[in-house]
Amino acid sequence: AAFDFRGDIITVPAEKGDVRNLTASTGVHEHSPVWSPDGTRIAYFSDQTGENQLVVAPQDGKGAPKAYPVEGHGYYDDPVWSPDSQRISYTDNSQSVYWIDLKSGKSKKVASQQTYTPAPQLSHAWSPDSKWIAYTVGTQPLVMAVSVYSIDQDKSFPITDGLAEVTAPVFDR
């Protein structure tokens, strides 16, 4: 398991072994760790440079972590790995969904809430083939609707009409 604890990223083995502090940083806030689907890396957000960045580090603590500048505004949260471990989607303070390609380091905005709310309700999930992101976004009357975004086409398609509240979309394997 991976946790953020007092600004550091900690891993804990499932059965036997020691707790590992992957970051051991002073004066730095690191948060929202997630394991890669292949189990080799952990992604998290860090403000070590003074700006928030996405960091991908080897889960065993061996090797240097790689930092990626992210698009968006303010605080970043909810990183989700694509099943092929090549991309990560995330949200930001403006209640927008983005994805970043780990090979190129380029981020792309998927969608934003039309009306800012104090309690963001965005959720997002990758398709099993890593080519689509399903996400929720609020309509003008603040009813959550589901759309899917095609990585290949760089385009979103509505799935629900916004006449009924929908949350937490996921793809069937």
PDB file of C-alpha atoms in Angstrom:
ATOM      1  CA  ALA A   1       0.000   0.000   0.000  1.00  0.00           C
ATOM      2  CA  ALA A   2       1.117   3.584  -0.569  1.00  0.00           C
ATOM      3  CA  PHE A   3       0.182   6.492   1.701  1.00  0.00           C
ATOM      4  CA  ASP A   4       0.938  10.158   2.066  1.00  0.00           C
ATOM      5  CA  PHE A   5       1.992  10.802   5.651  1.00  0.00           C
ATOM      6  CA  ARG A   6       3.041  14.204   6.961  1.00  0.00           C
ATOM      7  CA  GLY A   7       4.092  15.305   3.463  1.00  0.00           C
ATOM      8  CA  ASP A   8       6.048  12.154   2.586  1.00  0.00           C
ATOM      9  CA  ILE A   9       5.167   9.130   0.466  1.00  0.00           C
ATOM     10  CA  ILE A  10       5.303   5.874   2.409  1.00  0.00           C
ATOM     11  CA  THR A  11       4.896   2.297   1.161  1.00  0.00           C
ATOM     12  CA  VAL A  12       3.873  -0.611   3.363  1.00  0.00           C
ATOM     13  CA  PRO A  13       4.250  -4.239   2.270  1.00  0.00           C
ATOM     14  CA  ALA A  14       1.153  -6.448   2.160  1.00  0.00           C
ATOM     15  CA  GLU A  15       2.670  -9.130   4.361  1.00  0.00           C
ATOM     16  CA  LYS A  16       6.273  -9.020   5.592  1.00  0.00           C
ATOM     17  CA  GLY A  17       8.872  -6.310   5.312  1.00  0.00           C
ATOM     18  CA  ASP A  18       9.618  -2.798   6.379  1.00  0.00           C
ATOM     19  CA  VAL A  19       7.792   0.447   5.805  1.00  0.00           C
ATOM     20  CA  ARG A  20       9.657   2.479   3.151  1.00  0.00           C
ATOM     21  CA  ASN A  21       9.752   6.281   3.015  1.00  0.00           C
ATOM     22  CA  LEU A  22      10.156   6.979  -0.714  1.00  0.00           C
ATOM     23  CA  THR A  23      10.579  10.723  -0.388  1.00  0.00           C
ATOM     24  CA  ALA A  24      11.999  11.537   3.090  1.00  0.00           C
ATOM     25  CA  SER A  25      11.779  15.238   2.274  1.00  0.00           C
ATOM     26  CA  THR A  26      11.754  18.144   4.668  1.00  0.00           C
ATOM     27  CA  GLY A  27       9.696  21.223   3.881  1.00  0.00           C
ATOM     28  CA  VAL A  28       8.079  19.572   0.851  1.00  0.00           C
ATOM     29  CA  HIS A  29       4.449  18.486   0.502  1.00  0.00           C
ATOM     30  CA  GLU A  30       3.975  15.261  -1.413  1.00  0.00           C
ATOM     31  CA  HIS A  31       0.535  13.702  -1.673  1.00  0.00           C
ATOM     32  CA  SER A  32      -1.926  11.439  -3.517  1.00  0.00           C
ATOM     33  CA  PRO A  33       0.283   8.395  -4.215  1.00  0.00           C
ATOM     34  CA  VAL A  34      -0.956   5.717  -6.639  1.00  0.00           C
ATOM     35  CA  TRP A  35       0.702   2.490  -7.798  1.00  0.00           C
ATOM     36  CA  SER A  36       1.209   1.881 -11.498  1.00  0.00           C
ATOM     37  CA  PRO A  37      -0.793  -1.083 -12.844  1.00  0.00           C
ATOM     38  CA  ASP A  38       2.440  -2.969 -13.515  1.00  0.00           C
ATOM     39  CA  GLY A  39       3.484  -2.468  -9.870  1.00  0.00           C
ATOM     40  CA  THR A  40       6.883  -0.930 -10.644  1.00  0.00           C
ATOM     41  CA  ARG A  41       6.235   2.780 -10.004  1.00  0.00           C
ATOM     42  CA  ILE A  42       4.345   5.171  -7.779  1.00  0.00           C
ATOM     43  CA  ALA A  43       2.998   8.495  -8.997  1.00  0.00           C
ATOM     44  CA  TYR A  44       2.312  11.419  -6.662  1.00  0.00           C
ATOM     45  CA  PHE A  45       2.198  15.201  -6.603  1.00  0.00           C
ATOM     46  CA  SER A  46       5.028  17.254  -5.096  1.00  0.00           C
ATOM     47  CA  ASP A  47       5.766  20.949  -4.546  1.00  0.00           C
ATOM     48  CA  GLN A  48       9.520  20.386  -4.142  1.00  0.00           C
ATOM     49  CA  THR A  49      10.417  22.933  -6.857  1.00  0.00           C
ATOM     50  CA  GLY A  50       7.974  25.527  -5.532  1.00  0.00           C
ATOM     51  CA  GLU A  51       5.456  24.563  -8.223  1.00  0.00           C
ATOM     52  CA  ASN A  52       3.280  21.474  -8.117  1.00  0.00           C
ATOM     53  CA  GLN A  53       4.527  18.656 -10.312  1.00  0.00           C
ATOM     54  CA  LEU A  54       3.601  15.061 -10.978  1.00  0.00           C
ATOM     55  CA  VAL A  55       6.394  12.742  -9.867  1.00  0.00           C
ATOM     56  CA  VAL A  56       6.820   9.125 -10.933  1.00  0.00           C
ATOM     57  CA  ALA A  57       9.233   7.142  -8.783  1.00  0.00           C
ATOM     58  CA  PRO A  58      10.402   3.520  -8.704  1.00  0.00           C
ATOM     59  CA  GLN A  59       8.393   1.782  -5.962  1.00  0.00           C
ATOM     60  CA  ASP A  60      11.499   0.065  -4.585  1.00  0.00           C
ATOM     61  CA  GLY A  61      13.219   3.401  -3.898  1.00  0.00           C
ATOM     62  CA  LYS A  62      16.043   2.558  -6.294  1.00  0.00           C
ATOM     63  CA  GLY A  63      16.631   4.982  -9.139  1.00  0.00           C
ATOM     64  CA  ALA A  64      15.774   8.623  -9.552  1.00  0.00           C
ATOM     65  CA  PRO A  65      12.174   9.842  -9.619  1.00  0.00           C
ATOM     66  CA  LYS A  66      11.066  11.727 -12.716  1.00  0.00           C
ATOM     67  CA  ALA A  67       9.111  14.993 -12.348  1.00  0.00           C
ATOM     68  CA  TYR A  68       6.608  16.238 -14.922  1.00  0.00           C
ATOM     69  CA  PRO A  69       5.221  19.771 -15.080  1.00  0.00           C
ATOM     70  CA  VAL A  70       1.424  19.597 -15.130  1.00  0.00           C
ATOM     71  CA  GLU A  71      -1.154  21.833 -16.733  1.00  0.00           C
ATOM     72  CA  GLY A  72      -3.931  23.224 -14.635  1.00  0.00           C
ATOM     73  CA  HIS A  73      -4.318  25.484 -11.652  1.00  0.00           C
ATOM     74  CA  GLY A  74      -3.340  25.351  -8.006  1.00  0.00           C
ATOM     75  CA  TYR A  75      -3.774  22.100  -6.159  1.00  0.00           C
ATOM     76  CA  TYR A  76      -3.665  18.779  -8.037  1.00  0.00           C
ATOM     77  CA  ASP A  77      -5.300  15.567  -6.936  1.00  0.00           C
ATOM     78  CA  ASP A  78      -6.752  12.189  -7.867  1.00  0.00           C
ATOM     79  CA  PRO A  79      -4.079  10.738 -10.178  1.00  0.00           C
ATOM     80  CA  VAL A  80      -5.287   7.634 -12.052  1.00  0.00           C
ATOM     81  CA  TRP A  81      -2.936   5.453 -14.109  1.00  0.00           C
ATOM     82  CA  SER A  82      -3.987   4.165 -17.511  1.00  0.00           C
ATOM     83  CA  PRO A  83      -3.979   0.340 -17.583  1.00  0.00           C
ATOM     84  CA  ASP A  84      -0.930   0.313 -19.907  1.00  0.00           C
ATOM     85  CA  SER A  85       1.032   2.454 -17.377  1.00  0.00           C
ATOM     86  CA  GLN A  86       1.827   5.047 -20.092  1.00  0.00           C
ATOM     87  CA  ARG A  87      -0.506   7.899 -19.032  1.00  0.00           C
ATOM     88  CA  ILE A  88      -2.017   9.406 -15.911  1.00  0.00           C
ATOM     89  CA  SER A  89      -5.222  11.400 -15.601  1.00  0.00           C
ATOM     90  CA  TYR A  90      -5.692  13.890 -12.747  1.00  0.00           C
ATOM     91  CA  THR A  91      -7.815  16.795 -11.534  1.00  0.00           C
ATOM     92  CA  ASP A  92      -6.942  20.311 -10.428  1.00  0.00           C
ATOM     93  CA  ASN A  93      -8.305  23.153  -8.307  1.00  0.00           C
ATOM     94  CA  SER A  94     -10.326  24.582 -11.206  1.00  0.00           C
ATOM     95  CA  GLN A  95     -12.309  21.318 -11.208  1.00  0.00           C
ATOM     96  CA  SER A  96     -10.916  20.173 -14.521  1.00  0.00           C
ATOM     97  CA  VAL A  97      -9.740  16.751 -15.712  1.00  0.00           C
ATOM     98  CA  TYR A  98      -6.393  16.373 -17.527  1.00  0.00           C
ATOM     99  CA  TRP A  99      -4.185  13.560 -18.731  1.00  0.00           C
ATOM    100  CA  ILE A 100      -0.447  13.441 -19.207  1.00  0.00           C
ATOM    101  CA  ASP A 101       1.574  11.222 -21.522  1.00  0.00           C
ATOM    102  CA  LEU A 102       4.587   9.963 -19.561  1.00  0.00           C
ATOM    103  CA  LYS A 103       6.723   9.439 -22.680  1.00  0.00           C
ATOM    104  CA  SER A 104       6.358  12.968 -24.061  1.00  0.00           C
ATOM    105  CA  GLY A 105       5.544  14.768 -20.802  1.00  0.00           C
ATOM    106  CA  LYS A 106       2.691  16.643 -22.489  1.00  0.00           C
ATOM    107  CA  SER A 107      -0.559  17.296 -20.640  1.00  0.00           C
ATOM    108  CA  LYS A 108      -3.973  17.696 -22.234  1.00  0.00           C
ATOM    109  CA  LYS A 109      -7.167  19.119 -20.757  1.00  0.00           C
ATOM    110  CA  VAL A 110     -10.193  16.820 -21.070  1.00  0.00           C
ATOM    111  CA  ALA A 111     -13.019  18.894 -19.537  1.00  0.00           C
ATOM    112  CA  SER A 112     -14.007  21.375 -16.811  1.00  0.00           C
ATOM    113  CA  GLN A 113     -16.951  21.917 -14.555  1.00  0.00           C
ATOM    114  CA  GLN A 114     -19.259  24.526 -16.093  1.00  0.00           C
ATOM    115  CA  THR A 115     -20.050  25.959 -12.667  1.00  0.00           C
ATOM    116  CA  TYR A 116     -17.524  25.982  -9.848  1.00  0.00           C
ATOM    117  CA  THR A 117     -18.799  24.280  -6.689  1.00  0.00           C
ATOM    118  CA  PRO A 118     -17.247  24.137  -3.217  1.00  0.00           C
ATOM    119  CA  ALA A 119     -17.365  20.325  -3.228  1.00  0.00           C
ATOM    120  CA  PRO A 120     -15.921  19.022  -6.509  1.00  0.00           C
ATOM    121  CA  GLN A 121     -17.605  15.872  -7.745  1.00  0.00           C
ATOM    122  CA  LEU A 122     -15.414  15.088 -10.738  1.00  0.00           C
ATOM    123  CA  SER A 123     -14.506  11.469 -11.229  1.00  0.00           C
ATOM    124  CA  HIS A 124     -12.589   9.814 -14.040  1.00  0.00           C
ATOM    125  CA  ALA A 125     -11.589   6.305 -15.134  1.00  0.00           C
ATOM    126  CA  TRP A 126      -9.567   4.739 -17.937  1.00  0.00           C
ATOM    127  CA  SER A 127     -10.829   2.146 -20.392  1.00  0.00           C
ATOM    128  CA  PRO A 128      -9.036  -1.244 -20.331  1.00  0.00           C
ATOM    129  CA  ASP A 129      -7.304  -0.429 -23.655  1.00  0.00           C
ATOM    130  CA  SER A 130      -6.073   2.972 -22.315  1.00  0.00           C
ATOM    131  CA  LYS A 131      -7.685   4.819 -25.256  1.00  0.00           C
ATOM    132  CA  TRP A 132     -10.661   6.396 -23.458  1.00  0.00           C
ATOM    133  CA  ILE A 133     -11.335   8.325 -20.261  1.00  0.00           C
ATOM    134  CA  ALA A 134     -14.848   8.286 -18.793  1.00  0.00           C
ATOM    135  CA  TYR A 135     -15.545  11.313 -16.609  1.00  0.00           C
ATOM    136  CA  THR A 136     -18.321  13.197 -14.887  1.00  0.00           C
ATOM    137  CA  VAL A 137     -18.945  16.894 -15.288  1.00  0.00           C
ATOM    138  CA  GLY A 138     -21.755  19.093 -14.012  1.00  0.00           C
ATOM    139  CA  THR A 139     -24.334  20.519 -16.395  1.00  0.00           C
ATOM    140  CA  GLN A 140     -25.699  24.042 -15.906  1.00  0.00           C
ATOM    141  CA  PRO A 141     -28.293  22.953 -13.316  1.00  0.00           C
ATOM    142  CA  LEU A 142     -25.428  21.103 -11.515  1.00  0.00           C
ATOM    143  CA  VAL A 143     -26.583  17.625 -12.470  1.00  0.00           C
ATOM    144  CA  MET A 144     -23.590  15.344 -13.021  1.00  0.00           C
ATOM    145  CA  ALA A 145     -23.416  13.789 -16.487  1.00  0.00           C
ATOM    146  CA  VAL A 146     -21.005  11.231 -17.979  1.00  0.00           C
ATOM    147  CA  SER A 147     -18.927  11.708 -21.095  1.00  0.00           C
ATOM    148  CA  VAL A 148     -16.074   9.757 -22.615  1.00  0.00           C
ATOM    149  CA  TYR A 149     -12.938  11.305 -24.058  1.00  0.00           C
ATOM    150  CA  SER A 150     -11.047   9.649 -26.922  1.00  0.00           C
ATOM    151  CA  ILE A 151      -7.262   9.913 -26.583  1.00  0.00           C
ATOM    152  CA  ASP A 152      -6.832   9.198 -30.315  1.00  0.00           C
ATOM    153  CA  GLN A 153      -9.464  11.692 -31.508  1.00  0.00           C
ATOM    154  CA  ASP A 154      -8.840  14.336 -28.800  1.00  0.00           C
ATOM    155  CA  LYS A 155     -12.606  14.663 -28.497  1.00  0.00           C
ATOM    156  CA  SER A 156     -15.336  14.076 -25.908  1.00  0.00           C
ATOM    157  CA  PHE A 157     -18.646  12.319 -26.461  1.00  0.00           C
ATOM    158  CA  PRO A 158     -21.622  12.611 -24.060  1.00  0.00           C
ATOM    159  CA  ILE A 159     -22.947   9.326 -22.701  1.00  0.00           C
ATOM    160  CA  THR A 160     -25.782  10.610 -20.498  1.00  0.00           C
ATOM    161  CA  ASP A 161     -28.147  13.509 -21.214  1.00  0.00           C
ATOM    162  CA  GLY A 162     -27.877  15.304 -17.851  1.00  0.00           C
ATOM    163  CA  LEU A 163     -31.502  14.624 -16.935  1.00  0.00           C
ATOM    164  CA  ALA A 164     -30.465  12.248 -14.147  1.00  0.00           C
ATOM    165  CA  GLU A 165     -27.575  12.409 -11.684  1.00  0.00           C
ATOM    166  CA  VAL A 166     -24.712  10.074 -12.568  1.00  0.00           C
ATOM    167  CA  THR A 167     -21.479   9.543 -10.626  1.00  0.00           C
ATOM    168  CA  ALA A 168     -18.341   7.383 -10.612  1.00  0.00           C
ATOM    169  CA  PRO A 169     -18.196   6.010 -14.177  1.00  0.00           C
ATOM    170  CA  VAL A 170     -16.054   2.914 -14.783  1.00  0.00           C
ATOM    171  CA  PHE A 171     -15.423   0.662 -17.755  1.00  0.00           C
ATOM    172  CA  ASP A 172     -16.205  -3.031 -17.699  1.00  0.00           C
ATOM    173  CA  ARG A 173     -13.073  -5.098 -18.296  1.00  0.00           C
TER     174      ARG A 173
END
